[in-house]
mmCIF file of C-alpha atoms in Angstrom:
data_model
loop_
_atom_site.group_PDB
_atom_site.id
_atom_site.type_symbol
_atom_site.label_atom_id
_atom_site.label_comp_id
_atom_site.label_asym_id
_atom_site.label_seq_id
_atom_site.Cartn_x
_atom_site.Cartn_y
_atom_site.Cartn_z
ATOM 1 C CA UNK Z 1 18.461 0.291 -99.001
ATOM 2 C CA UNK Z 2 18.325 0.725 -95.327
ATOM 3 C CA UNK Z 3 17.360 -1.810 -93.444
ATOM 4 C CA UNK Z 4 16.562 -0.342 -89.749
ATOM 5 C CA UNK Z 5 15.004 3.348 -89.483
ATOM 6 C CA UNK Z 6 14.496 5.294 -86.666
ATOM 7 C CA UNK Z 7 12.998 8.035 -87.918
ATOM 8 C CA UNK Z 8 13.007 10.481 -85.029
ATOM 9 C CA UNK Z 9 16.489 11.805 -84.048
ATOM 10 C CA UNK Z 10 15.412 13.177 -80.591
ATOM 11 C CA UNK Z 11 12.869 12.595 -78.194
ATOM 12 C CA UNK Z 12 12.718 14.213 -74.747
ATOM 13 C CA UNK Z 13 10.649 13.099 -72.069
ATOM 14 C CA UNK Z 14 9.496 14.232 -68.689
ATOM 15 C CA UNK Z 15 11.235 12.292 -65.504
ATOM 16 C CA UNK Z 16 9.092 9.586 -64.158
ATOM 17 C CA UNK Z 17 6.716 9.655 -67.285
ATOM 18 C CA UNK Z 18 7.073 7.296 -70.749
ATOM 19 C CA UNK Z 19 9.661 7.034 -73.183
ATOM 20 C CA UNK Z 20 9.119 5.639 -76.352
ATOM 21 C CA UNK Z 21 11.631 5.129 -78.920
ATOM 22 C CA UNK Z 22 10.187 3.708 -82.367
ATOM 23 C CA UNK Z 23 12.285 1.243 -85.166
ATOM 24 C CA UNK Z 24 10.958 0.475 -88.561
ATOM 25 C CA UNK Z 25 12.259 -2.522 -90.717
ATOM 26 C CA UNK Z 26 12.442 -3.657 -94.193
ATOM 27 C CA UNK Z 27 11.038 -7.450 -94.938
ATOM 28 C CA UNK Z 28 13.001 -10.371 -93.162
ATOM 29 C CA UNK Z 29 11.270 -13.520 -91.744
ATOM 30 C CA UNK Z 30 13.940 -14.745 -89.082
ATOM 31 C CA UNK Z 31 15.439 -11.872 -87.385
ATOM 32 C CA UNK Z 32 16.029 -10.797 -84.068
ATOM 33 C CA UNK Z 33 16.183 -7.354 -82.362
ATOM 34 C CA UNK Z 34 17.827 -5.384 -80.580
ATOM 35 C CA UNK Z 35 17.858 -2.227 -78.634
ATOM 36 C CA UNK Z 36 21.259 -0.295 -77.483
ATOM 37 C CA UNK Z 37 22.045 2.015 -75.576
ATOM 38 C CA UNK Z 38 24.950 4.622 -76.285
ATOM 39 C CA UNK Z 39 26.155 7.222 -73.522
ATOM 40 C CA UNK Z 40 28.693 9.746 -75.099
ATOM 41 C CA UNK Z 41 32.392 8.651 -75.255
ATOM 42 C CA UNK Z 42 31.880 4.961 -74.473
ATOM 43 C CA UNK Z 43 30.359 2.148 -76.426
ATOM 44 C CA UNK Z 44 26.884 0.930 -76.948
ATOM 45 C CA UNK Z 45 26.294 -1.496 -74.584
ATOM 46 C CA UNK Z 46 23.131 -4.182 -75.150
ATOM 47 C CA UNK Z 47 20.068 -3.113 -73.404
ATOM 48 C CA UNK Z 48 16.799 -5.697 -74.319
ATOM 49 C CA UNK Z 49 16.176 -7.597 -77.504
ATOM 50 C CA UNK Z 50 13.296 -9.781 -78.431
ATOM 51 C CA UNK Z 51 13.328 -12.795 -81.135
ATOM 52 C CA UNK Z 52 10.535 -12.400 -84.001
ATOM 53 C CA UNK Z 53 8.248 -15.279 -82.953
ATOM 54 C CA UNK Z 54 7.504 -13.423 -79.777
ATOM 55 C CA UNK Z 55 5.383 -9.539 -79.856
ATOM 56 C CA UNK Z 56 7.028 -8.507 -76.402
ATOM 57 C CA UNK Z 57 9.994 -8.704 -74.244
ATOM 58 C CA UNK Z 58 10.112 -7.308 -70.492
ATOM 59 C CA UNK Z 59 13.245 -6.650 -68.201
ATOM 60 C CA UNK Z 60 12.767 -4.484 -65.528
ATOM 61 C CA UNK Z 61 11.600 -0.587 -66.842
ATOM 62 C CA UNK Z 62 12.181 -1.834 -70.545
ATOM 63 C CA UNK Z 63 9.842 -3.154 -72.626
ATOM 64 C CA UNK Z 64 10.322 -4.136 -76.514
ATOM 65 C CA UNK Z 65 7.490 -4.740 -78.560
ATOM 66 C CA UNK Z 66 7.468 -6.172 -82.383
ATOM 67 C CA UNK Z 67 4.364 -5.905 -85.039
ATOM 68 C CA UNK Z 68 5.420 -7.930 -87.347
ATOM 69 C CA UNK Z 69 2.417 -7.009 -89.653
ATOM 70 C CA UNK Z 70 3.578 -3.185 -89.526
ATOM 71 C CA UNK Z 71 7.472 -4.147 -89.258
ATOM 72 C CA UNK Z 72 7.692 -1.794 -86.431
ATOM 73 C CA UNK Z 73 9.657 -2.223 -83.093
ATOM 74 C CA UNK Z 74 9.406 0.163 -80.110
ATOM 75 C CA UNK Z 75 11.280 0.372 -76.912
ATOM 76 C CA UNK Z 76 9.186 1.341 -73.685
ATOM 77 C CA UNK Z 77 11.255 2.971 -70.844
ATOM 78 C CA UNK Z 78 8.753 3.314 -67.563
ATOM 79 C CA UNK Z 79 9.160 5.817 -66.032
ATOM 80 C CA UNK Z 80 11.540 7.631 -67.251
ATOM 81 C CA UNK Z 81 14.656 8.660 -65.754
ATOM 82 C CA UNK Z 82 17.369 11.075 -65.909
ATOM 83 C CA UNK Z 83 20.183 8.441 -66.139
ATOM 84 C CA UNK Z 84 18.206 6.705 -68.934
ATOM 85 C CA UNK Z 85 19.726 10.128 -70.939
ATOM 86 C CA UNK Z 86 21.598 8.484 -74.146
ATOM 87 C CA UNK Z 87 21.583 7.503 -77.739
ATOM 88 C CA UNK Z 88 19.132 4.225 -78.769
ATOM 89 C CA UNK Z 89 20.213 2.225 -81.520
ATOM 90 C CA UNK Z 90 17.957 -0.305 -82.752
ATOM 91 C CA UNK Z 91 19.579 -3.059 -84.815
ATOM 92 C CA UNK Z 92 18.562 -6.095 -86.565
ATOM 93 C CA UNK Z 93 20.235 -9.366 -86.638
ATOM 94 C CA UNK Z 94 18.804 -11.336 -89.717
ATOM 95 C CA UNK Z 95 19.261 -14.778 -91.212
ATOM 96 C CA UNK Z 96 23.162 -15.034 -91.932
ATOM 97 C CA UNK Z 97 25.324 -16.146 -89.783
ATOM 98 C CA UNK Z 98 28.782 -14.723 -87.807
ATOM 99 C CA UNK Z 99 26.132 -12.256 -85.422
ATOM 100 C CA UNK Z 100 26.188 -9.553 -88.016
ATOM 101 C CA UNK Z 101 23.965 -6.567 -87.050
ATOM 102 C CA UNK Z 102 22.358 -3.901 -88.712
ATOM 103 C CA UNK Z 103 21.892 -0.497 -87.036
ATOM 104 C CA UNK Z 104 19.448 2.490 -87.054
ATOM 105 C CA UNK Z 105 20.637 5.681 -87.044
ATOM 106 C CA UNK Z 106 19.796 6.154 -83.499
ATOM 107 C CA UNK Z 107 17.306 8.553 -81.100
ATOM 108 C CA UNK Z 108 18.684 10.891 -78.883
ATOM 109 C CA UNK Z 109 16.626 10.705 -75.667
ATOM 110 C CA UNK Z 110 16.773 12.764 -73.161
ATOM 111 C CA UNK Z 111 15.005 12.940 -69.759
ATOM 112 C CA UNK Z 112 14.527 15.929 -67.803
ATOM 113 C CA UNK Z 113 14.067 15.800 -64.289
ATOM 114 C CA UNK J 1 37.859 -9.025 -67.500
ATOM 115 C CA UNK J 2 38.672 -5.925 -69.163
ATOM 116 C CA UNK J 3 35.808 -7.058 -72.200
ATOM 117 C CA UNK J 4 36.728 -5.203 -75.232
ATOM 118 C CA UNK J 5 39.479 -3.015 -75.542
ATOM 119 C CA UNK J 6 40.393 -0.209 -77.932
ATOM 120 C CA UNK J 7 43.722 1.724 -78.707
ATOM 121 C CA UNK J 8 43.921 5.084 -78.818
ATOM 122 C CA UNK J 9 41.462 6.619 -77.760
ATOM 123 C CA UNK J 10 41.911 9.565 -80.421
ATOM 124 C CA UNK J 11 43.579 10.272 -83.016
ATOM 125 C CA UNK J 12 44.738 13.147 -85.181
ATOM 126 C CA UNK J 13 46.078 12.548 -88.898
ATOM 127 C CA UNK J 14 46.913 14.224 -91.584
ATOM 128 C CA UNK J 15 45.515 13.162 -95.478
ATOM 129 C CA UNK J 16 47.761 10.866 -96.849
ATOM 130 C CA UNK J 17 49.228 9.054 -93.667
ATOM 131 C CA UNK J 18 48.430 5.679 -92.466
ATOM 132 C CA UNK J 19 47.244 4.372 -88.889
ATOM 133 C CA UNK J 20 46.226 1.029 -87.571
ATOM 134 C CA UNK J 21 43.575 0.940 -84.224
ATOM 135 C CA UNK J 22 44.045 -1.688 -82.302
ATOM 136 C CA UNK J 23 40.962 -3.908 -80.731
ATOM 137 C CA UNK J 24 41.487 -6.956 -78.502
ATOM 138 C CA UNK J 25 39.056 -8.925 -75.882
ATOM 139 C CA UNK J 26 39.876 -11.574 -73.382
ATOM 140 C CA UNK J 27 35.767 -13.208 -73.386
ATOM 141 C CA UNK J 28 37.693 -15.892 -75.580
ATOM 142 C CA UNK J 29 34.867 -14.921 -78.197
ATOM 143 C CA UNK J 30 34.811 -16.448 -81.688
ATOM 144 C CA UNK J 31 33.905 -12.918 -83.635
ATOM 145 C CA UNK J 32 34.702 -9.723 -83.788
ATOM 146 C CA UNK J 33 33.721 -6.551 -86.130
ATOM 147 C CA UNK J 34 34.989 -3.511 -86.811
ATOM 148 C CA UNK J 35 31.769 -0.400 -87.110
ATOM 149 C CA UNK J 36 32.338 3.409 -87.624
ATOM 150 C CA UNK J 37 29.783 6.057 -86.448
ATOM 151 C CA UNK J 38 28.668 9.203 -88.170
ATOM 152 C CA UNK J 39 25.883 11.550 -87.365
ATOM 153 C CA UNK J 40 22.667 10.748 -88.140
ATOM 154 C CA UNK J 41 24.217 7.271 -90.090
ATOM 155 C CA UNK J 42 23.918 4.579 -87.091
ATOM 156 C CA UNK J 43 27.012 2.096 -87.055
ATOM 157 C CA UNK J 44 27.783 0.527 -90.158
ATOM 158 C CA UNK J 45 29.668 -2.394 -90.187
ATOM 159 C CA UNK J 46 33.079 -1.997 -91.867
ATOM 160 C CA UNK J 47 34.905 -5.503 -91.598
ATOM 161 C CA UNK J 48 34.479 -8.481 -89.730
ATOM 162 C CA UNK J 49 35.719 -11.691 -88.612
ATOM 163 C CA UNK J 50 33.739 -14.633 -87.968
ATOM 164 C CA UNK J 51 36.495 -16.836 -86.135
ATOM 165 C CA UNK J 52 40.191 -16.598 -86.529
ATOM 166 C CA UNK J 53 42.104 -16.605 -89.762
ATOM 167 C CA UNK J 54 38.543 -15.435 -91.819
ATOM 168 C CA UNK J 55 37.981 -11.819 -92.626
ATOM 169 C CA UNK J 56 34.730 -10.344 -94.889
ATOM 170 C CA UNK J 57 33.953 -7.208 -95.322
ATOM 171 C CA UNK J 58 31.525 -5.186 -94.572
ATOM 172 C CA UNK J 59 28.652 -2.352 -95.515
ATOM 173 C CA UNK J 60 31.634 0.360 -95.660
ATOM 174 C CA UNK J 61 34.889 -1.573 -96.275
ATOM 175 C CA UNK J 62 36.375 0.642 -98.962
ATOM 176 C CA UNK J 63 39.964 2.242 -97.654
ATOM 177 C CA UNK J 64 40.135 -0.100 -94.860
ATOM 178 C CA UNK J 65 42.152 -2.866 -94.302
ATOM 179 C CA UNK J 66 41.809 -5.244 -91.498
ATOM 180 C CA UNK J 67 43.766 -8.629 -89.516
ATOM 181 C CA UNK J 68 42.429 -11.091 -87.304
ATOM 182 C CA UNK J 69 46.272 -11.327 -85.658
ATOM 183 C CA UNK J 70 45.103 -14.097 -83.062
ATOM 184 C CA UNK J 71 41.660 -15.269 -81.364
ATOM 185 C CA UNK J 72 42.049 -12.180 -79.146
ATOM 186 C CA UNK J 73 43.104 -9.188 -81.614
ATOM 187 C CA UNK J 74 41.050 -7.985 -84.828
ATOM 188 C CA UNK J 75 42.690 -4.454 -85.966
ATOM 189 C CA UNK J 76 41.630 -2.321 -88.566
ATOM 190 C CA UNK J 77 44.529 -0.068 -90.802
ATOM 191 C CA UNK J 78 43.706 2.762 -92.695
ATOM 192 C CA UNK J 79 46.648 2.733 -95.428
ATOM 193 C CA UNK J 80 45.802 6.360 -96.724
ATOM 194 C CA UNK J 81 43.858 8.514 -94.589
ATOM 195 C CA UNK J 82 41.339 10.676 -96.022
ATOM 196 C CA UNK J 83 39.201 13.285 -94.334
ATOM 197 C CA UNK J 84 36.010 11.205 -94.949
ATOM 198 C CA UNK J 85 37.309 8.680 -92.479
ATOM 199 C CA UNK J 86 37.148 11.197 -89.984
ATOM 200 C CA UNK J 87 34.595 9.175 -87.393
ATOM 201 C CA UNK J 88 34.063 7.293 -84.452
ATOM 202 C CA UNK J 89 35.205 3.733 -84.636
ATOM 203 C CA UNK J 90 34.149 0.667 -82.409
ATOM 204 C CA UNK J 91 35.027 -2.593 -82.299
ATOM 205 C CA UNK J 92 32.999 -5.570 -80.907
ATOM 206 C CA UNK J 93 33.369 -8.565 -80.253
ATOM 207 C CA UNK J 94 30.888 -12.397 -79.923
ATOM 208 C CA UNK J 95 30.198 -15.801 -80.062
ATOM 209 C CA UNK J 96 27.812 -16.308 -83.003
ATOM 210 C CA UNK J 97 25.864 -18.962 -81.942
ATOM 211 C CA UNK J 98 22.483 -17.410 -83.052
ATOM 212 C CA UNK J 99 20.452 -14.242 -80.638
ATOM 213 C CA UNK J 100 23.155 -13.224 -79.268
ATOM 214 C CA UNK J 101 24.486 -9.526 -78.308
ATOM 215 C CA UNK J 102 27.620 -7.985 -79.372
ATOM 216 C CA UNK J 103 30.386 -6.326 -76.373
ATOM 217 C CA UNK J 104 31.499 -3.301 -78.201
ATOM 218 C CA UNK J 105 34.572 -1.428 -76.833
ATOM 219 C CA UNK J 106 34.784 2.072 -75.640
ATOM 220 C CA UNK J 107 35.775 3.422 -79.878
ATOM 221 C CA UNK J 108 38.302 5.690 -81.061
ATOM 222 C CA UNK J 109 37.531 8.794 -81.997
ATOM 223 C CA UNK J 110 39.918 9.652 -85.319
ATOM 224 C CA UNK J 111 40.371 13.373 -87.158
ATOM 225 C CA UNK J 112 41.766 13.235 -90.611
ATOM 226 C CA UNK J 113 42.884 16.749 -91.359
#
């Protein structure tokens, strides 16, 4: 049963125009999110998350927004840059303890300039 | 601070032999975890350790063996490689105090011929 879907595998995206990167979850009351960001050959390396008594989260370009009624996180990237070229993981950390996280399978997005 | 660090970087084995990657931070955090990355699976979360001397396993745990040598160093052994383990593997590291992010290290990428 997987948790965390990201159901599209690759997005691309004009430069200077929106990117948005979509997460669907199965049933959990007290999680928090997460959003990652993966260039090739390194790690993934936290970008934004947002706790699930709050809809939105803001920091900088990147915006995360939860509907809890749907289950359905998205990531917001505006505008869109060329750098901003990587794999998104979304990930769920839910109710246990120790910090353990739950992954999607990730969206390749790329931004052409 | 060098965060998270992984050894090697890549690694070639034949079916049958045995390897151990080596993970170690120096943020003096409490956890640490042990994912592998395929295509199109996300990370999934093979071992981890929730403070020093505890080890539970993960989604994936089966043909992996893992020790939590000191507060620093988490390693992972694979006693007899088999071409399924052929992945990406990261380590990361945290202090579980609730909402908080993982540091993963840069992986090692391991063939099993």
């Amino acid at each position: 049963d997987q948790q965390v879907k990201q159901n599209s595998p690759s997005l691309s995206v004009q430069e200077g125009r929106i990117s948005i990167l979509n997460c669907d979850y199965t049933n959990s009351m007290f999680d928090y999110f997460l959003w990652y960001k993966k260039y090739p050959a390194e790690g993934p390396t936290f970008l934004i998350s947002i706790s699930s008594i709050k809809d939105k989260n803001e920091d900088g370009r990147f915006t995360v927004f939860l509907n809890k009624s749907a289950k359905h996180l998205s990531l917001h990237i505006v505008p869109s840059q060329p750098g901003d070229s990587a794999v998104y993981f979304c990930a769920k950390e839910g109710g246990t303890s120790y910090g353990k996280l739950t992954f999607g399978q990730g969206t390749i997005l790329t931004v052409h300039p | 601070n060098a965060g998270v660090t992984q050894t090697p970087k890549f690694q070639v084995l034949k079916t049958g032999q045995s390897m151990t990657l080596q993970c170690a931070q120096d943020m003096n955090h409490n956890s640490m975890y042990w994912y592998r990355q395929d295509p199109g699976m996300g990370l999934r979360l093979i071992y981890y350790s929730a403070s020093e001397g505890t080890t539970d396993k993960g989604e994936v745990p089966n043909g992996y063996n893992v020790s939590r040598l000191n507060k620093r160093e988490f390693s992972l052994r694979l006693e007899s490689a088999a071409p399924s383990q052929t992945s990406v593997y990261f380590c990361a590291s945290t202090i579980p105090q609730g909402q908080e992010t993982q540091y993963f290290g840069p992986g090692t990428r391991l063939l099993v011929l």
